[in-house]
Amino acid sequence: MADNSADRTAAALGEPTLEEQIAAYQREFQDLDPQVEKVVSALSRLNRRMNVAYSRQTADLGISNAEWEVLKALVLSGAPYRMGPGELAKRLGLTPAAMTHRIDRMVAEGLVTRERDESNRVRVIVELTPVGREKWLAAMRLASVFEEDLLQDLSSEERHTLGELLTRLLIRVEHAQPDAGGRLTDLD
Amino acid sequence: MADNSADRTAAALGEPTLEEQIAAYQREFQDLDPQVEKVVSALSRLNRRMNVAYSRQTADLGISNAEWEVLKALVLSGAPYRMGPGELAKRLGLTPAAMTHRIDRMVAEGLVTRERDESNRVRVIVELTPVGREKWLAAMRLASVFEEDLLQDLSSEERHTLGELLTRLLIRVEHAQPDAGGRLTDLD
DNA sequence: CGTGTAGTGTTTAGCTTCGAACTTTAGGTT
DNA sequence: AACCTAAAGTTCGAAGCTAAACACTACACG
């Protein structure tokens, strides 16, 4: 079971506050926009914390975070919960090689099955087992409690605003490609 | 040079839109709050995209994302840019073992120096070299262009709002510990 | 029909990380 | 002083990932 970085990052002793960190960056790099940096730093820190929380939860269920990602992708594909290793790899941002090994493990643990596609014998079909689906559901229940709790201090309106602003950033990143200088340029 | 997941996740062929993804989750898991899920999913996707962008930029400079993280921590500590391996490991969320190896590489590449602390011979001091500082600065310049561009579509007011909302989430995660059920409970 | 070519998944070798055992030093206790 | 305990880093073996080479199947084209 990988991804046990849980308790190392959890406490985060002596880590500077966001404000302190931004002030330090400004000392070292004058033309930094503190407003931009605040958003970016908060995003990155938040994500680290969230991953730690998820790792802890999945570990409690006896699966790794990596395995949870696979389960999520399969469930998202809808019944009958089948996908090829290649597509899974693309979705999760892994090499096909890594996917092969990950599926090996998950087959051994009974979370998925792997069989050749008889109508096209190059392809392989990875299918969620009932056990795998149960694990996904259990992880989902834990995750949703955590997520609800994370947003607890925000009003419904604030949640909406946050969702919209983040979606706009996401759209900008997903519908654009960086040019040579790293700038994002629209595709269409 | 690790962290070359750049071009695999960049295109993200066939990935469902955020809305589609949330709709799919709701079909499989009824008591899911779509508002919460939207925020969380957007956060997680955004971070993946940003990491891909950073990886590409650091690769262009001939360093890995991992090395950039070390450089950032050292610069943040302020002049004379010295830290012990243990503290670095804690900041970056790594085991001391991993830190040892990472420093090995960075010493070999001339980014940092490693020496024993003569006043306390158990300790080791990792110090940024001028070359390391230059690499940090170059990476920082690239990153700030990308970040400014990422937020391009948001007005100054929207940036402020986003920063504040994210900070509140961060505070909730950083000042709390999860209880047995995964809920976040205040410390003070 | 055979052959070339593209697409899929697996295998192999090397690297990075983790967990755990180990070494060295500092500092307190008797 | 001699010992015990804690703290800091390193070493060791196992796990997981990447890139690149490889094997197999399907399909188009002569």
PDB file of C-alpha atoms in Angstrom, chain A residues 75-172:
ATOM      1  CA  VAL A  75     -17.256   3.970 -11.575  1.00  0.00           C
ATOM      2  CA  LEU A  76     -17.274   7.238 -13.493  1.00  0.00           C
ATOM      3  CA  SER A  77     -17.365   5.291 -16.734  1.00  0.00           C
ATOM      4  CA  GLY A  78     -20.799   4.002 -15.680  1.00  0.00           C
ATOM      5  CA  ALA A  79     -22.200   0.464 -15.730  1.00  0.00           C
ATOM      6  CA  PRO A  80     -20.905  -2.057 -16.602  1.00  0.00           C
ATOM      7  CA  TYR A  81     -17.786  -0.383 -15.207  1.00  0.00           C
ATOM      8  CA  ARG A  82     -15.307  -1.495 -17.826  1.00  0.00           C
ATOM      9  CA  MET A  83     -12.326   0.295 -19.300  1.00  0.00           C
ATOM     10  CA  GLY A  84      -9.112  -0.569 -21.083  1.00  0.00           C
ATOM     11  CA  PRO A  85      -5.754  -0.130 -19.333  1.00  0.00           C
ATOM     12  CA  GLY A  86      -4.719   2.472 -21.842  1.00  0.00           C
ATOM     13  CA  GLU A  87      -7.676   4.692 -21.258  1.00  0.00           C
ATOM     14  CA  LEU A  88      -7.324   4.263 -17.514  1.00  0.00           C
ATOM     15  CA  ALA A  89      -3.693   5.267 -17.760  1.00  0.00           C
ATOM     16  CA  LYS A  90      -4.580   8.393 -19.712  1.00  0.00           C
ATOM     17  CA  ARG A  91      -7.249   9.372 -17.209  1.00  0.00           C
ATOM     18  CA  LEU A  92      -4.977   8.951 -14.238  1.00  0.00           C
ATOM     19  CA  GLY A  93      -1.900  10.460 -15.821  1.00  0.00           C
ATOM     20  CA  LEU A  94       0.182   7.306 -15.641  1.00  0.00           C
ATOM     21  CA  THR A  95       2.313   5.422 -18.103  1.00  0.00           C
ATOM     22  CA  PRO A  96       0.752   2.257 -19.509  1.00  0.00           C
ATOM     23  CA  ALA A  97       3.517   0.329 -17.786  1.00  0.00           C
ATOM     24  CA  ALA A  98       2.496   1.607 -14.388  1.00  0.00           C
ATOM     25  CA  MET A  99      -1.096   0.774 -15.189  1.00  0.00           C
ATOM     26  CA  THR A 100      -0.216  -2.807 -15.992  1.00  0.00           C
ATOM     27  CA  HIS A 101       1.378  -3.260 -12.601  1.00  0.00           C
ATOM     28  CA  ARG A 102      -1.354  -1.447 -10.766  1.00  0.00           C
ATOM     29  CA  ILE A 103      -3.969  -3.650 -12.355  1.00  0.00           C
ATOM     30  CA  ASP A 104      -1.898  -6.708 -11.442  1.00  0.00           C
ATOM     31  CA  ARG A 105      -2.167  -5.760  -7.814  1.00  0.00           C
ATOM     32  CA  MET A 106      -5.829  -4.902  -7.967  1.00  0.00           C
ATOM     33  CA  VAL A 107      -6.647  -8.193  -9.663  1.00  0.00           C
ATOM     34  CA  ALA A 108      -4.721 -10.009  -6.929  1.00  0.00           C
ATOM     35  CA  GLU A 109      -6.786  -8.138  -4.341  1.00  0.00           C
ATOM     36  CA  GLY A 110     -10.044  -8.908  -6.094  1.00  0.00           C
ATOM     37  CA  LEU A 111     -10.938  -5.281  -6.814  1.00  0.00           C
ATOM     38  CA  VAL A 112     -11.064  -5.722 -10.596  1.00  0.00           C
ATOM     39  CA  THR A 113     -10.874  -8.451 -13.198  1.00  0.00           C
ATOM     40  CA  ARG A 114      -8.783  -8.416 -16.350  1.00  0.00           C
ATOM     41  CA  GLU A 115      -9.702 -10.262 -19.517  1.00  0.00           C
ATOM     42  CA  ARG A 116      -8.927 -10.041 -23.210  1.00  0.00           C
ATOM     43  CA  ASP A 117     -11.550  -8.515 -25.436  1.00  0.00           C
ATOM     44  CA  GLU A 118     -12.531 -11.453 -27.669  1.00  0.00           C
ATOM     45  CA  SER A 119     -13.850  -9.173 -30.390  1.00  0.00           C
ATOM     46  CA  ASN A 120     -10.497  -7.419 -30.620  1.00  0.00           C
ATOM     47  CA  ARG A 121      -7.758  -9.484 -29.106  1.00  0.00           C
ATOM     48  CA  VAL A 122      -5.329  -6.597 -28.794  1.00  0.00           C
ATOM     49  CA  ARG A 123      -7.511  -4.975 -26.218  1.00  0.00           C
ATOM     50  CA  VAL A 124      -7.890  -5.811 -22.579  1.00  0.00           C
ATOM     51  CA  ILE A 125     -10.930  -5.120 -20.471  1.00  0.00           C
ATOM     52  CA  VAL A 126     -10.619  -4.159 -16.843  1.00  0.00           C
ATOM     53  CA  GLU A 127     -13.882  -4.564 -14.994  1.00  0.00           C
ATOM     54  CA  LEU A 128     -14.891  -3.556 -11.506  1.00  0.00           C
ATOM     55  CA  THR A 129     -15.846  -6.435  -9.201  1.00  0.00           C
ATOM     56  CA  PRO A 130     -18.627  -6.153  -6.603  1.00  0.00           C
ATOM     57  CA  VAL A 131     -15.906  -6.024  -3.974  1.00  0.00           C
ATOM     58  CA  GLY A 132     -14.256  -3.183  -5.829  1.00  0.00           C
ATOM     59  CA  ARG A 133     -17.523  -1.331  -6.043  1.00  0.00           C
ATOM     60  CA  GLU A 134     -18.075  -1.730  -2.317  1.00  0.00           C
ATOM     61  CA  LYS A 135     -14.631  -0.348  -1.592  1.00  0.00           C
ATOM     62  CA  TRP A 136     -15.332   2.606  -3.844  1.00  0.00           C
ATOM     63  CA  LEU A 137     -18.589   3.273  -2.061  1.00  0.00           C
ATOM     64  CA  ALA A 138     -17.005   3.082   1.365  1.00  0.00           C
ATOM     65  CA  ALA A 139     -14.225   5.449   0.300  1.00  0.00           C
ATOM     66  CA  MET A 140     -16.769   7.780  -1.236  1.00  0.00           C
ATOM     67  CA  ARG A 141     -18.755   7.938   1.985  1.00  0.00           C
ATOM     68  CA  LEU A 142     -15.658   8.813   3.984  1.00  0.00           C
ATOM     69  CA  ALA A 143     -14.546  11.354   1.412  1.00  0.00           C
ATOM     70  CA  SER A 144     -17.875  13.097   1.308  1.00  0.00           C
ATOM     71  CA  VAL A 145     -17.906  13.502   5.071  1.00  0.00           C
ATOM     72  CA  PHE A 146     -14.464  15.027   4.938  1.00  0.00           C
ATOM     73  CA  GLU A 147     -15.336  17.298   2.048  1.00  0.00           C
ATOM     74  CA  GLU A 148     -18.539  18.503   3.609  1.00  0.00           C
ATOM     75  CA  ASP A 149     -16.553  19.252   6.707  1.00  0.00           C
ATOM     76  CA  LEU A 150     -13.855  21.072   4.810  1.00  0.00           C
ATOM     77  CA  LEU A 151     -16.415  23.497   3.415  1.00  0.00           C
ATOM     78  CA  GLN A 152     -18.286  23.786   6.674  1.00  0.00           C
ATOM     79  CA  ASP A 153     -17.341  27.400   7.311  1.00  0.00           C
ATOM     80  CA  LEU A 154     -18.576  28.577   3.918  1.00  0.00           C
ATOM     81  CA  SER A 155     -22.135  29.618   3.259  1.00  0.00           C
ATOM     82  CA  SER A 156     -23.988  28.113   0.357  1.00  0.00           C
ATOM     83  CA  GLU A 157     -23.446  31.317  -1.557  1.00  0.00           C
ATOM     84  CA  GLU A 158     -19.749  31.316  -0.857  1.00  0.00           C
ATOM     85  CA  ARG A 159     -19.505  27.707  -1.951  1.00  0.00           C
ATOM     86  CA  HIS A 160     -21.176  28.620  -5.181  1.00  0.00           C
ATOM     87  CA  THR A 161     -18.863  31.550  -5.778  1.00  0.00           C
ATOM     88  CA  LEU A 162     -15.822  29.428  -5.040  1.00  0.00           C
ATOM     89  CA  GLY A 163     -17.009  26.701  -7.383  1.00  0.00           C
ATOM     90  CA  GLU A 164     -17.558  29.171 -10.188  1.00  0.00           C
ATOM     91  CA  LEU A 165     -14.227  30.908  -9.793  1.00  0.00           C
ATOM     92  CA  LEU A 166     -12.355  27.619  -9.711  1.00  0.00           C
ATOM     93  CA  THR A 167     -14.243  26.364 -12.728  1.00  0.00           C
ATOM     94  CA  ARG A 168     -13.198  29.420 -14.657  1.00  0.00           C
ATOM     95  CA  LEU A 169      -9.563  28.789 -13.825  1.00  0.00           C
ATOM     96  CA  LEU A 170      -9.964  25.173 -14.804  1.00  0.00           C
ATOM     97  CA  ILE A 171     -11.508  26.084 -18.117  1.00  0.00           C
ATOM     98  CA  ARG A 172      -8.634  28.415 -18.820  1.00  0.00           C
TER      99      ARG A 172
END
